[in-house]
C-alpha atoms as a printed R data frame, in Angstrom:
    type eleno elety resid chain resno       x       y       z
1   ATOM     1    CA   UNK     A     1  21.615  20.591 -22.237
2   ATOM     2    CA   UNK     A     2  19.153  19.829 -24.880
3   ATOM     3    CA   UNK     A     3  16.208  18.033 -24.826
4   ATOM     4    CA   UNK     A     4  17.991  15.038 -27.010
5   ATOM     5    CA   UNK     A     5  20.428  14.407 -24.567
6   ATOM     6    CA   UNK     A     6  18.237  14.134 -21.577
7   ATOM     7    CA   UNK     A     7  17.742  11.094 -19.676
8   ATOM     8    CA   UNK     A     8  14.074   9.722 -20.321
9   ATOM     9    CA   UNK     A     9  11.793   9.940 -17.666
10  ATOM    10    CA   UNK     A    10  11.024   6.588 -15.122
11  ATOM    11    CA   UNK     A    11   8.289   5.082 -15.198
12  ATOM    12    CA   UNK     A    12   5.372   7.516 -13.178
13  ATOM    13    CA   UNK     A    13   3.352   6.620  -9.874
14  ATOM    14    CA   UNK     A    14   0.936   8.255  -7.843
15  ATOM    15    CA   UNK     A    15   0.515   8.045  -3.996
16  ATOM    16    CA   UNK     A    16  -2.805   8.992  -2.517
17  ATOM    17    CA   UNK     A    17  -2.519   8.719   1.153
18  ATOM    18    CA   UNK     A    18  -1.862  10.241   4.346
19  ATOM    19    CA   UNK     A    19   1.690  12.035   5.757
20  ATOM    20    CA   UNK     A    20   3.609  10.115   8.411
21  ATOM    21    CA   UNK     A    21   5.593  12.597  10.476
22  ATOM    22    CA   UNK     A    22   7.995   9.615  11.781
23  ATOM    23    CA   UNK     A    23   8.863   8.842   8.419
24  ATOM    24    CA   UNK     A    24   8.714   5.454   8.805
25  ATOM    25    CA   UNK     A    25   4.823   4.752   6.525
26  ATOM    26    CA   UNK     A    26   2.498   7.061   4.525
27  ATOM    27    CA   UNK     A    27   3.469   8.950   1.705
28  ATOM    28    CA   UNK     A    28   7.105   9.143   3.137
29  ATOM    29    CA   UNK     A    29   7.640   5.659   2.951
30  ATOM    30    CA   UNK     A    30   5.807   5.448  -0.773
31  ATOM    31    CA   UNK     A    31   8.129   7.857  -1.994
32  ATOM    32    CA   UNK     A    32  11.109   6.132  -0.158
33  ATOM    33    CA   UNK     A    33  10.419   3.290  -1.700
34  ATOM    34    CA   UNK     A    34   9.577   4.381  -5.499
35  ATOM    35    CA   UNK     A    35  13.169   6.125  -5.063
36  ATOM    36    CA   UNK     A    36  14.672   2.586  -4.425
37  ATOM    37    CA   UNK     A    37  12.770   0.750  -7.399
38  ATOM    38    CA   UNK     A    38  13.521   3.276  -9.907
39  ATOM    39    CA   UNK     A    39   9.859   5.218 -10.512
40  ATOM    40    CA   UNK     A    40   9.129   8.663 -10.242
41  ATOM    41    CA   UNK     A    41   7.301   8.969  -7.378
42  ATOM    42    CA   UNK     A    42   4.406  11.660  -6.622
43  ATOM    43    CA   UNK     A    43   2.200  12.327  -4.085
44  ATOM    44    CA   UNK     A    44  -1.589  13.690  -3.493
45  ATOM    45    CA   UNK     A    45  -2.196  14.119   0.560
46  ATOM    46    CA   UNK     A    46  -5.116  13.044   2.354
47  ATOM    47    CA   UNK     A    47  -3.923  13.429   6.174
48  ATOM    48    CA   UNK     A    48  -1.656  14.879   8.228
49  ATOM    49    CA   UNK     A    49  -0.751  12.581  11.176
50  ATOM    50    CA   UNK     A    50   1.474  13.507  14.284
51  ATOM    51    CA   UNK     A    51   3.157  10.302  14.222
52  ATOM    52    CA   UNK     A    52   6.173   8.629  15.951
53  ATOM    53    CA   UNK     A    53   7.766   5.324  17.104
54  ATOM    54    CA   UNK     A    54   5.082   4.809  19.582
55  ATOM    55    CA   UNK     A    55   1.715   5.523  17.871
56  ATOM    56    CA   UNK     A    56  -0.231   8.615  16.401
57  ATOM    57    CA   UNK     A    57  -0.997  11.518  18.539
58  ATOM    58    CA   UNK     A    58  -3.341  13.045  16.010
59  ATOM    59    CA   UNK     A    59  -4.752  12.927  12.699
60  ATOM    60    CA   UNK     A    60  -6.064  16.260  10.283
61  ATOM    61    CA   UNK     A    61  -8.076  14.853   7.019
62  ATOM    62    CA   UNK     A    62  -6.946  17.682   4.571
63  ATOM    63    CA   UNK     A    63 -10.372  19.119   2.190
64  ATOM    64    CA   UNK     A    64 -11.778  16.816  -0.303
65  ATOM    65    CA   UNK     A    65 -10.954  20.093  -2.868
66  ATOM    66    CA   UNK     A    66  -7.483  19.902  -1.763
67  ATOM    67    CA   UNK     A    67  -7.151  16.161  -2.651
68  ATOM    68    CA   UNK     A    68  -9.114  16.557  -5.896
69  ATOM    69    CA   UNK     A    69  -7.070  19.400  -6.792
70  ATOM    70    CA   UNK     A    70  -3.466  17.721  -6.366
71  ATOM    71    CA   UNK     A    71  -4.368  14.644  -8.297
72  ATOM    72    CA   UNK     A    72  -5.712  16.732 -11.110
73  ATOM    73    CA   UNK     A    73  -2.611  18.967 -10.842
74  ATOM    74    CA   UNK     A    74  -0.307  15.762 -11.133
75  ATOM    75    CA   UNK     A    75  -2.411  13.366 -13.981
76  ATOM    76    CA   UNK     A    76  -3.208  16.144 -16.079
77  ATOM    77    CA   UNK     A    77  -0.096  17.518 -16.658
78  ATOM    78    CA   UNK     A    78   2.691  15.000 -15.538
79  ATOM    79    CA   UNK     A    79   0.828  11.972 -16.003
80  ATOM    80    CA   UNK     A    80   0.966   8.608 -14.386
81  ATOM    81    CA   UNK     A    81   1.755   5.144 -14.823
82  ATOM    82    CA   UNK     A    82   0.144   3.580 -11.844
83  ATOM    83    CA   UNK     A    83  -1.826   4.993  -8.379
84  ATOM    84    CA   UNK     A    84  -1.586   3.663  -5.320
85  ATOM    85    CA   UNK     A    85  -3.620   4.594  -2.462
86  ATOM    86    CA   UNK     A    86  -3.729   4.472   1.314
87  ATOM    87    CA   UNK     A    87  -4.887   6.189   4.176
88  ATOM    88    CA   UNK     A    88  -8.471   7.369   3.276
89  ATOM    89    CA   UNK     A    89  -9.843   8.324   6.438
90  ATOM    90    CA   UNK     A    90 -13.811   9.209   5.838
91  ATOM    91    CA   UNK     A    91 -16.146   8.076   3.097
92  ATOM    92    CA   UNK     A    92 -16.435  11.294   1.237
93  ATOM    93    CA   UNK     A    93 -12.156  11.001   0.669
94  ATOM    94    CA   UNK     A    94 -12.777   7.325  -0.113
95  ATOM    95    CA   UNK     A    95 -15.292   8.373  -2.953
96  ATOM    96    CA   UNK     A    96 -13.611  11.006  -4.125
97  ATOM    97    CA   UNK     A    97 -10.617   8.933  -4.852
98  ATOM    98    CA   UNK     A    98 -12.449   5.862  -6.598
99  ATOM    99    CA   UNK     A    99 -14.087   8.223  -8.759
100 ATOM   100    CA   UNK     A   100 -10.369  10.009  -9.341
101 ATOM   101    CA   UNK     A   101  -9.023   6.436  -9.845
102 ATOM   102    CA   UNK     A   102 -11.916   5.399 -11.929
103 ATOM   103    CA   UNK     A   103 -11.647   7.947 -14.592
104 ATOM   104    CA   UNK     A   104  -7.648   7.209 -14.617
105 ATOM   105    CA   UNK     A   105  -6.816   4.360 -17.309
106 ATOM   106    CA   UNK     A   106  -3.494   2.899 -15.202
107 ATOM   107    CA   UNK     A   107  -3.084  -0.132 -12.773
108 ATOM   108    CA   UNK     A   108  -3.938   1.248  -9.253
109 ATOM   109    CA   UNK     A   109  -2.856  -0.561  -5.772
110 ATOM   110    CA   UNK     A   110  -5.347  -0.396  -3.056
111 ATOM   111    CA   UNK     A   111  -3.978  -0.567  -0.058
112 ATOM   112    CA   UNK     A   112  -7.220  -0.292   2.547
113 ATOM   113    CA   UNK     A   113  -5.656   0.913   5.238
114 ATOM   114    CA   UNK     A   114  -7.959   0.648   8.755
115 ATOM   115    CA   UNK     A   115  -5.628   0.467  11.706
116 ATOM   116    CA   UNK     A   116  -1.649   1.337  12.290
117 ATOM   117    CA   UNK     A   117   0.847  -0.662  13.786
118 ATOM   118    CA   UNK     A   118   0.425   0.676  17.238
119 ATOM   119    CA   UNK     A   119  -3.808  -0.255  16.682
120 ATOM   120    CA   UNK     A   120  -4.808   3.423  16.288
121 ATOM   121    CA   UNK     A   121  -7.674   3.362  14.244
122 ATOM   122    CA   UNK     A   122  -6.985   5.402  10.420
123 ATOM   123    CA   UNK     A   123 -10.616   4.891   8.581
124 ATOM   124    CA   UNK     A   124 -14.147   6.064  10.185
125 ATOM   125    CA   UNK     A   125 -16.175   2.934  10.654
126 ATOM   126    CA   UNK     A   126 -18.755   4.858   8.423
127 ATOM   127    CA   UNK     A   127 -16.056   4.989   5.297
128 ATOM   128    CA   UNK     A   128 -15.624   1.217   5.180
129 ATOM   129    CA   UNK     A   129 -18.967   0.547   3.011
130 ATOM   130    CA   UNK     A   130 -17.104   3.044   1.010
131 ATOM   131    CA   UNK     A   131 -14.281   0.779   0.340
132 ATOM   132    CA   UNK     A   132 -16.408  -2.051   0.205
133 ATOM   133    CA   UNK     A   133 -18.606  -0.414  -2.373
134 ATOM   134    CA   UNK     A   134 -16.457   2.476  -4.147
135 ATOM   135    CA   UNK     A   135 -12.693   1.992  -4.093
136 ATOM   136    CA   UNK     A   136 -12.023  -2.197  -4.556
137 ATOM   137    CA   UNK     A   137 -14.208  -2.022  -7.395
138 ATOM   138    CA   UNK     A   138 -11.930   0.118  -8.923
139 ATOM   139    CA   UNK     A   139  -8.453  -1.676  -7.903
140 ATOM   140    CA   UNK     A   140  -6.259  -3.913 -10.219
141 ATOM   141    CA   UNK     A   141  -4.805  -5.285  -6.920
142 ATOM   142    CA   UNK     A   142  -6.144  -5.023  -3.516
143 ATOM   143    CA   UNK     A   143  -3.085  -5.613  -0.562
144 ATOM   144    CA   UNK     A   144  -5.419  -6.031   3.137
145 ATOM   145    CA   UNK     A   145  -3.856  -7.583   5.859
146 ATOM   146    CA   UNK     A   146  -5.667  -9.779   8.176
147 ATOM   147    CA   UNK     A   147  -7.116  -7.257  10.387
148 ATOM   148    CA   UNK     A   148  -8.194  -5.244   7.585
149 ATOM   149    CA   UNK     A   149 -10.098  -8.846   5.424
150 ATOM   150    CA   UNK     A   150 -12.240  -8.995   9.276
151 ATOM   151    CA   UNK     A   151 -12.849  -5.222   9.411
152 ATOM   152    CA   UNK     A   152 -13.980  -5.499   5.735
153 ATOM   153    CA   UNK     A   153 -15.192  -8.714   4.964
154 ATOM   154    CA   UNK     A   154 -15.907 -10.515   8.522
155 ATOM   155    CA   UNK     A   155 -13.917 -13.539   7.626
156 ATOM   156    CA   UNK     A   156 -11.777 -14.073  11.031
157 ATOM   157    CA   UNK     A   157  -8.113 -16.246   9.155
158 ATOM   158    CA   UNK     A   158  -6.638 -17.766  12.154
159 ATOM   159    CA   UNK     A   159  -4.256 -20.300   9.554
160 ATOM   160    CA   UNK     A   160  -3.322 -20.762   6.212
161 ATOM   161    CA   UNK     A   161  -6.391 -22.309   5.245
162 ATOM   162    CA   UNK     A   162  -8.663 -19.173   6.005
163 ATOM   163    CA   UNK     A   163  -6.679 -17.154   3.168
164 ATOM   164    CA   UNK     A   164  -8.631 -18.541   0.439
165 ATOM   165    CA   UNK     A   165 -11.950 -17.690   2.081
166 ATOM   166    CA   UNK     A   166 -10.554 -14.603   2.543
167 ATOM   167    CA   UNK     A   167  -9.619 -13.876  -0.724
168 ATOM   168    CA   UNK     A   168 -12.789 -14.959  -2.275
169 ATOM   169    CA   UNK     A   169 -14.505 -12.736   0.533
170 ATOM   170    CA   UNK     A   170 -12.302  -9.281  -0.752
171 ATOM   171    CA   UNK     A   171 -12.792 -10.608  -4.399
172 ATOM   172    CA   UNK     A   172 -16.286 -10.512  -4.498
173 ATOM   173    CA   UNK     A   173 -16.259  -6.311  -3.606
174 ATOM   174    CA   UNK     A   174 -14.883  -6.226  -7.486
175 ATOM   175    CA   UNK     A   175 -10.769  -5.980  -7.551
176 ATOM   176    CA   UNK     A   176  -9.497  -7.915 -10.443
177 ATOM   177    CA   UNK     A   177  -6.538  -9.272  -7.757
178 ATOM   178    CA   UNK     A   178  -6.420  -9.693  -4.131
179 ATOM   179    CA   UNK     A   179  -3.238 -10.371  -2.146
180 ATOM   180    CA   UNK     A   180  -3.725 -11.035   1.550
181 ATOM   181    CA   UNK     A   181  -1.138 -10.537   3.317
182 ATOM   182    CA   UNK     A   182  -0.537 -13.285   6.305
183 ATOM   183    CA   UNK     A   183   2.086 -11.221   8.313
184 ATOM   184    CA   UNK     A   184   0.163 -11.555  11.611
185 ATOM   185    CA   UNK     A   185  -0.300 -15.677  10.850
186 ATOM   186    CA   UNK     A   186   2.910 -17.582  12.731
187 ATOM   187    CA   UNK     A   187   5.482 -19.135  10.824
188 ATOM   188    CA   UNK     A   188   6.801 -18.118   7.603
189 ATOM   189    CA   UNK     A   189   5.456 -14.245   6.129
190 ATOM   190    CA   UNK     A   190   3.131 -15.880   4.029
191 ATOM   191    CA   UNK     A   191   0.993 -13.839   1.163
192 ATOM   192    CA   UNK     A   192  -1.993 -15.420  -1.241
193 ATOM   193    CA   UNK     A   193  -2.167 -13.391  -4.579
194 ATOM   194    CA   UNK     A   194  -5.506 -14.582  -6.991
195 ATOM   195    CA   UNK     A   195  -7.901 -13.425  -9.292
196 ATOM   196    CA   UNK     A   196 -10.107 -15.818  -8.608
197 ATOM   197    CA   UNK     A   197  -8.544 -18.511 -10.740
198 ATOM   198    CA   UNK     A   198  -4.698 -18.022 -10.671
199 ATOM   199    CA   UNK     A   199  -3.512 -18.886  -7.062
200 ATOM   200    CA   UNK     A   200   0.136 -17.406  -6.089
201 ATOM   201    CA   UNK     A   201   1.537 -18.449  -2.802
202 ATOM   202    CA   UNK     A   202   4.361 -16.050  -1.627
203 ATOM   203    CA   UNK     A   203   6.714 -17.212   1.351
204 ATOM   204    CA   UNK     A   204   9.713 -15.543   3.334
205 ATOM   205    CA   UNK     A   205  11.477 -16.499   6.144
206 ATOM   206    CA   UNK     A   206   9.933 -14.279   9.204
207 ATOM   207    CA   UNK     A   207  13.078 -12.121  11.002
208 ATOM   208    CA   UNK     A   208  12.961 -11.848  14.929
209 ATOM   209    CA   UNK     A   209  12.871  -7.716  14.196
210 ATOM   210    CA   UNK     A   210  10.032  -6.217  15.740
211 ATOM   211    CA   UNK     A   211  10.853  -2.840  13.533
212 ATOM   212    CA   UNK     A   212   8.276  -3.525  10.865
213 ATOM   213    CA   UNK     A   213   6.636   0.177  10.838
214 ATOM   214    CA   UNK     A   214   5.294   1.005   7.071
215 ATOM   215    CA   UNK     A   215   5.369  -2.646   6.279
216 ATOM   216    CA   UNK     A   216   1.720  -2.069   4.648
217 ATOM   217    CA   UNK     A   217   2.519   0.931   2.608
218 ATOM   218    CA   UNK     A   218   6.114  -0.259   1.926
219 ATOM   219    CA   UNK     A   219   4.858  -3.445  -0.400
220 ATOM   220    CA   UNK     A   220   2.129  -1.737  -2.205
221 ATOM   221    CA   UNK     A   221   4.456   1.248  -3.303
222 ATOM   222    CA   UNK     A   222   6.512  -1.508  -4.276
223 ATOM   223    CA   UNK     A   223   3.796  -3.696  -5.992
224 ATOM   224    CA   UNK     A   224   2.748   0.260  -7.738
225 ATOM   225    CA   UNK     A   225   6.178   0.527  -9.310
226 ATOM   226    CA   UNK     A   226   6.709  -2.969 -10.893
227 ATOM   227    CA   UNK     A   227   3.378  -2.165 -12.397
228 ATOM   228    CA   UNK     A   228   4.590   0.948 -13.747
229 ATOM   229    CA   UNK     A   229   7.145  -0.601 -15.462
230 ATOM   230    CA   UNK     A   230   4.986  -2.945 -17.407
231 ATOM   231    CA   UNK     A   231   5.241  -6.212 -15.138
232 ATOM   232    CA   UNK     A   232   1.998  -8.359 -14.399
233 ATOM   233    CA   UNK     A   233   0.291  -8.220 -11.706
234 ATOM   234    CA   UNK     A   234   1.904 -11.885 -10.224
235 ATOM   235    CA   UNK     A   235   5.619 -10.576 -11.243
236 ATOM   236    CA   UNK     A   236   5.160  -7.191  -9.543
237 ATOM   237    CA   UNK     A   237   3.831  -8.660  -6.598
238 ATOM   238    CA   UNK     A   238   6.496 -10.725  -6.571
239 ATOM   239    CA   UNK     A   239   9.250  -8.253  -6.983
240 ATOM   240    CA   UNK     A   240   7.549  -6.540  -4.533
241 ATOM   241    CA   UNK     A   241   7.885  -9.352  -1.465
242 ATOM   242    CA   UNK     A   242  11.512  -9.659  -1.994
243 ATOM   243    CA   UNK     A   243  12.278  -5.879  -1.804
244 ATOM   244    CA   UNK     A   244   9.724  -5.828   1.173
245 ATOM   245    CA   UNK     A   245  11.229  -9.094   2.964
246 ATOM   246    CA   UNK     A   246  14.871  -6.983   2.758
247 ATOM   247    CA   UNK     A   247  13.612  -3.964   4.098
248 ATOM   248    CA   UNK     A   248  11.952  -5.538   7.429
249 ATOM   249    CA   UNK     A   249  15.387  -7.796   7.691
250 ATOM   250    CA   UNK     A   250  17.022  -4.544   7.872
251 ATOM   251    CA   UNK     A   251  14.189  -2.661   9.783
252 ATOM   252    CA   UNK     A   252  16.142  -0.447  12.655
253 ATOM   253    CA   UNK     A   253  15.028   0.951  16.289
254 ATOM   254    CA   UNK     A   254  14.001   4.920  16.119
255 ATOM   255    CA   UNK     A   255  12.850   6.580  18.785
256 ATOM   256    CA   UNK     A   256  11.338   4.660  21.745
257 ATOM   257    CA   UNK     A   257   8.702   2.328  20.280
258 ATOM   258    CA   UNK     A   258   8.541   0.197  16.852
259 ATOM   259    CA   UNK     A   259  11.045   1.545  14.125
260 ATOM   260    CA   UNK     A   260  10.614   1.269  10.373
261 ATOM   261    CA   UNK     A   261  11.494  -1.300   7.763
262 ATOM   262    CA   UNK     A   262  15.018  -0.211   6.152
263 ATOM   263    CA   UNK     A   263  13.646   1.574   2.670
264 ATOM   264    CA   UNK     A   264  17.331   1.496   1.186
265 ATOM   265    CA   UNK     A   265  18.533  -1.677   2.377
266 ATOM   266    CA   UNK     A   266  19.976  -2.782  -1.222
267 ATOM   267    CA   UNK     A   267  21.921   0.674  -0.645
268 ATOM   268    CA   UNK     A   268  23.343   0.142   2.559
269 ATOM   269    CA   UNK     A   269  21.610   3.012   3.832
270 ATOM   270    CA   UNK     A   270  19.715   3.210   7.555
271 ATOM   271    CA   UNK     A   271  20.347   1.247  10.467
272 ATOM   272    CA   UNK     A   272  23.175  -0.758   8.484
């Protein structure tokens, strides 16, 4: 075949987070989910979790040489489009990657990931200034839950009304956007993207599925690849909560605990 008469390469993006060995979140479900939206997805690991349907049994944090290596591996040569990152567990990875980031001229998703599903904890209380400090200054689009705002910020959102606070709270660390992401509010699945000026108000009907695992890491992949492709930061994120809102309608049981969202439901692929 010649080089004419090749397809042309998707649009690039660049995971930097942790493995889940359940499949169900991590870099598995990044690269799931770039697969379903089109991108070329790649990957730099940070951890290696023993991970399943009921929690994480253990965690290894892989060499800071090893993660500087494998983004400089993938950038320099293949290039990227956008970066999105997510389990960081100690300051040192945190910094390493906000300088990688830094130096990178594409959009980059931070996704600061503190606690899983099951409450196991992913990010050394001593890396959070780190995050705080290093990585949101260097994110086009910050994506913390509620959990995450309190374990960064200290603002406690107990309704609706709190997400502003919130948002101003994560805003002033130095992200240009901030989505905060109501899941654990009642009701509708309610987000709040801003930049401090535009206000975006994202609603979904909530599904009586408890299999939500990779929910986190599921939307910013998906928020990473709409940015790829040259959408704005209030379209990708968008894009994003519709592909996300399909995936935990389709979520499926696995193992003995809480399964994960259905990456291919527009496929008809996993518990369908």
């Amino acid at each position: 075949m010649s080089a004419s008469s090749r397809a042309s390469a998707p649009p690039r993006v660049l995971t930097v987070a942790g493995s889940d060995s359940g499949g169900g979140a991590g870099i598995q479900a990044d690269l799931k989910t770039m697969l379903a939206l089109g991108v070329h997805g790649m990957s730099v690991l940070t951890a290696v979790t023993a991970q399943n349907s009921l929690g994480v049994q253990g965690a290894w944090e892989l060499p800071v040489e090893a993660v500087r290596a494998q983004y400089r591996s993938v950038v320099d040569d293949i290039g990227v489009d956008a970066v999105k990152t997510g389990m960081l567990s100690s300051a040192e990875l945190v910094e390493t990657v906000a300088e990688l980031i830094g130096g990178t001229a594409v959009p980059s998703v931070v996704d600061p990931v503190g606690v899983s599903k099951h409450g196991d904890s992913l990010l050394a209380a001593s890396a959070l200034d780190s995050v705080r400090t290093k990585l949101l200054p260097v994110a086009t689009v910050a994506t913390p839950n509620l959990d995450e705002v309190a374990q960064l910020t200290g603002v406690e959102v107990e309704s609706e009304d709190g997400m502003r606070r919130a948002a101003a709270a994560v805003l002033a660390y130095g992200p240009t956007w901030v989505l905060i992401k109501g899941g654990h509010l009642s009701g509708d699945a309610v987000d709040f993207l801003t930049d401090g000026s535009e206000e975006h108000w994202l609603r979904a009907p909530r599904f009586d599925n408890r299999h939500t695992h990779g929910t986190g890491c599921t939307l910013a992949s998906a928020i990473a690849s709409g940015l790829a492709k040259g959408r704005s930061v209030p379209e990708a994120v968008a894009a994003a909560k519709e592909y996300v809102t399909g995936a935990i309608a389709a979520g499926f049981a696995l193992g003995g605990g809480i399964g994960p969202v259905d990456h291919g439901w527009r496929f008809g692929t996993g518990g369908a």
